[in-house]
mmCIF file of C-alpha atoms in Angstrom:
data_model
loop_
_atom_site.group_PDB
_atom_site.id
_atom_site.type_symbol
_atom_site.label_atom_id
_atom_site.label_comp_id
_atom_site.label_asym_id
_atom_site.label_seq_id
_atom_site.Cartn_x
_atom_site.Cartn_y
_atom_site.Cartn_z
ATOM 1 C CA VAL X 1 -16.104 -15.150 26.417
ATOM 2 C CA PRO X 2 -16.328 -18.510 28.216
ATOM 3 C CA SER X 3 -14.458 -18.911 31.483
ATOM 4 C CA GLY X 4 -10.890 -20.135 30.970
ATOM 5 C CA VAL X 5 -10.767 -18.915 27.365
ATOM 6 C CA THR X 6 -8.636 -16.030 26.102
ATOM 7 C CA VAL X 7 -9.396 -14.491 22.716
ATOM 8 C CA CYS X 8 -6.687 -12.629 20.808
ATOM 9 C CA GLN X 9 -7.684 -10.655 17.723
ATOM 10 C CA LEU X 10 -5.294 -9.118 15.228
ATOM 11 C CA CYS X 11 -6.695 -6.454 12.873
ATOM 12 C CA LEU X 12 -5.143 -4.389 10.127
ATOM 13 C CA VAL X 13 -6.399 -0.819 10.609
ATOM 14 C CA SER X 14 -6.124 2.529 8.895
ATOM 15 C CA ALA X 15 -6.881 6.054 10.047
ATOM 16 C CA THR X 16 -8.535 6.709 6.680
ATOM 17 C CA PRO X 17 -11.530 4.575 5.624
ATOM 18 C CA GLY X 18 -10.761 2.619 2.459
ATOM 19 C CA ALA X 19 -7.010 3.215 2.702
ATOM 20 C CA LEU X 20 -4.422 0.498 3.057
ATOM 21 C CA GLY X 21 -3.837 -0.304 6.746
ATOM 22 C CA ASP X 22 -1.054 1.521 8.509
ATOM 23 C CA ALA X 23 -1.186 -0.250 11.855
ATOM 24 C CA LEU X 24 -2.037 -3.532 13.510
ATOM 25 C CA LEU X 25 -4.430 -3.596 16.440
ATOM 26 C CA LEU X 26 -3.911 -6.524 18.828
ATOM 27 C CA THR X 27 -6.770 -7.073 21.280
ATOM 28 C CA ARG X 28 -6.959 -9.579 24.146
ATOM 29 C CA LEU X 29 -10.308 -10.535 25.664
ATOM 30 C CA GLU X 30 -10.883 -12.538 28.854
ATOM 31 C CA ARG X 31 -13.978 -13.059 30.984
ATOM 32 C CA GLY X 32 -14.112 -10.641 33.903
ATOM 33 C CA GLN X 33 -11.253 -8.491 32.563
ATOM 34 C CA GLU X 34 -11.222 -5.213 30.678
ATOM 35 C CA PRO X 35 -10.196 -5.698 27.034
ATOM 36 C CA VAL X 36 -6.548 -4.865 26.337
ATOM 37 C CA SER X 37 -5.701 -3.353 22.956
ATOM 38 C CA VAL X 38 -2.265 -2.485 21.628
ATOM 39 C CA ARG X 39 -1.700 -0.474 18.449
ATOM 40 C CA ILE X 40 1.393 -1.557 16.531
ATOM 41 C CA ALA X 41 2.496 1.066 14.030
ATOM 42 C CA THR X 42 3.765 -0.304 10.740
ATOM 43 C CA ALA X 43 4.586 2.989 9.023
ATOM 44 C CA ARG X 44 8.154 4.290 8.671
ATOM 45 C CA GLY X 45 9.667 0.869 9.332
ATOM 46 C CA GLN X 46 8.814 0.843 13.046
ATOM 47 C CA ALA X 47 7.514 -2.699 12.628
ATOM 48 C CA PRO X 48 7.466 -3.907 9.006
ATOM 49 C CA LEU X 49 3.998 -5.323 8.418
ATOM 50 C CA SER X 50 5.196 -8.106 6.146
ATOM 51 C CA GLY X 51 7.614 -9.345 8.811
ATOM 52 C CA ILE X 52 4.952 -9.233 11.513
ATOM 53 C CA LEU X 53 2.504 -11.191 9.385
ATOM 54 C CA ARG X 54 5.135 -13.804 8.446
ATOM 55 C CA GLU X 55 5.997 -14.323 12.118
ATOM 56 C CA PHE X 56 2.310 -14.594 13.009
ATOM 57 C CA GLU X 57 1.825 -17.223 10.276
ATOM 58 C CA ARG X 58 4.811 -19.188 11.634
ATOM 59 C CA ILE X 59 3.358 -19.050 15.147
ATOM 60 C CA GLN X 60 -0.016 -20.289 13.888
ATOM 61 C CA ARG X 61 1.637 -23.152 11.973
ATOM 62 C CA GLU X 62 3.686 -24.149 15.026
ATOM 63 C CA GLN X 63 0.526 -23.998 17.164
ATOM 64 C CA ARG X 64 -1.184 -26.484 14.823
ATOM 65 C CA GLU X 65 1.882 -28.741 15.074
ATOM 66 C CA ALA X 66 1.848 -28.447 18.869
ATOM 67 C CA ASN X 67 -1.832 -29.388 18.956
ATOM 68 C CA ALA X 68 -0.946 -32.668 17.218
ATOM 69 C CA CYS X 69 1.598 -33.461 19.932
ATOM 70 C CA THR X 70 0.395 -36.279 22.202
ATOM 71 C CA GLU X 71 3.177 -36.067 24.793
ATOM 72 C CA ARG X 72 1.994 -33.676 27.520
ATOM 73 C CA ARG X 73 5.372 -32.277 28.576
ATOM 74 C CA GLU X 74 6.441 -31.550 24.978
ATOM 75 C CA TRP X 75 3.060 -29.875 24.296
ATOM 76 C CA TRP X 76 3.515 -27.535 27.297
ATOM 77 C CA GLU X 77 7.086 -26.715 26.281
ATOM 78 C CA ARG X 78 5.944 -25.810 22.773
ATOM 79 C CA ARG X 79 3.035 -23.733 24.118
ATOM 80 C CA SER X 80 5.325 -21.865 26.502
ATOM 81 C CA ARG X 81 7.734 -20.957 23.691
ATOM 82 C CA LEU X 82 4.851 -19.791 21.486
ATOM 83 C CA ASP X 83 3.367 -17.738 24.336
ATOM 84 C CA LEU X 84 6.704 -15.961 24.790
ATOM 85 C CA ARG X 85 6.854 -15.151 21.083
ATOM 86 C CA MET X 86 3.339 -13.683 21.190
ATOM 87 C CA GLN X 87 4.419 -11.260 23.914
#
């Protein structure tokens, strides 16, 4: 991973090969840091997968909109709000 770049990966995983995923695995990668992975259970309504994916799609759409912003202060405000939602 290049210096100054953070990679976040979201995967749909299952304990059984070939079965429909029952959890999301969120992984964060940064140069010089140990990878951080968080398993997000989606079974039994703990975190409804459809809701998580809809929110993630909204965040991605808003990120694209923020990237089109040419005013620096507004761009940082948008990025800060999106970063908080990703936590």
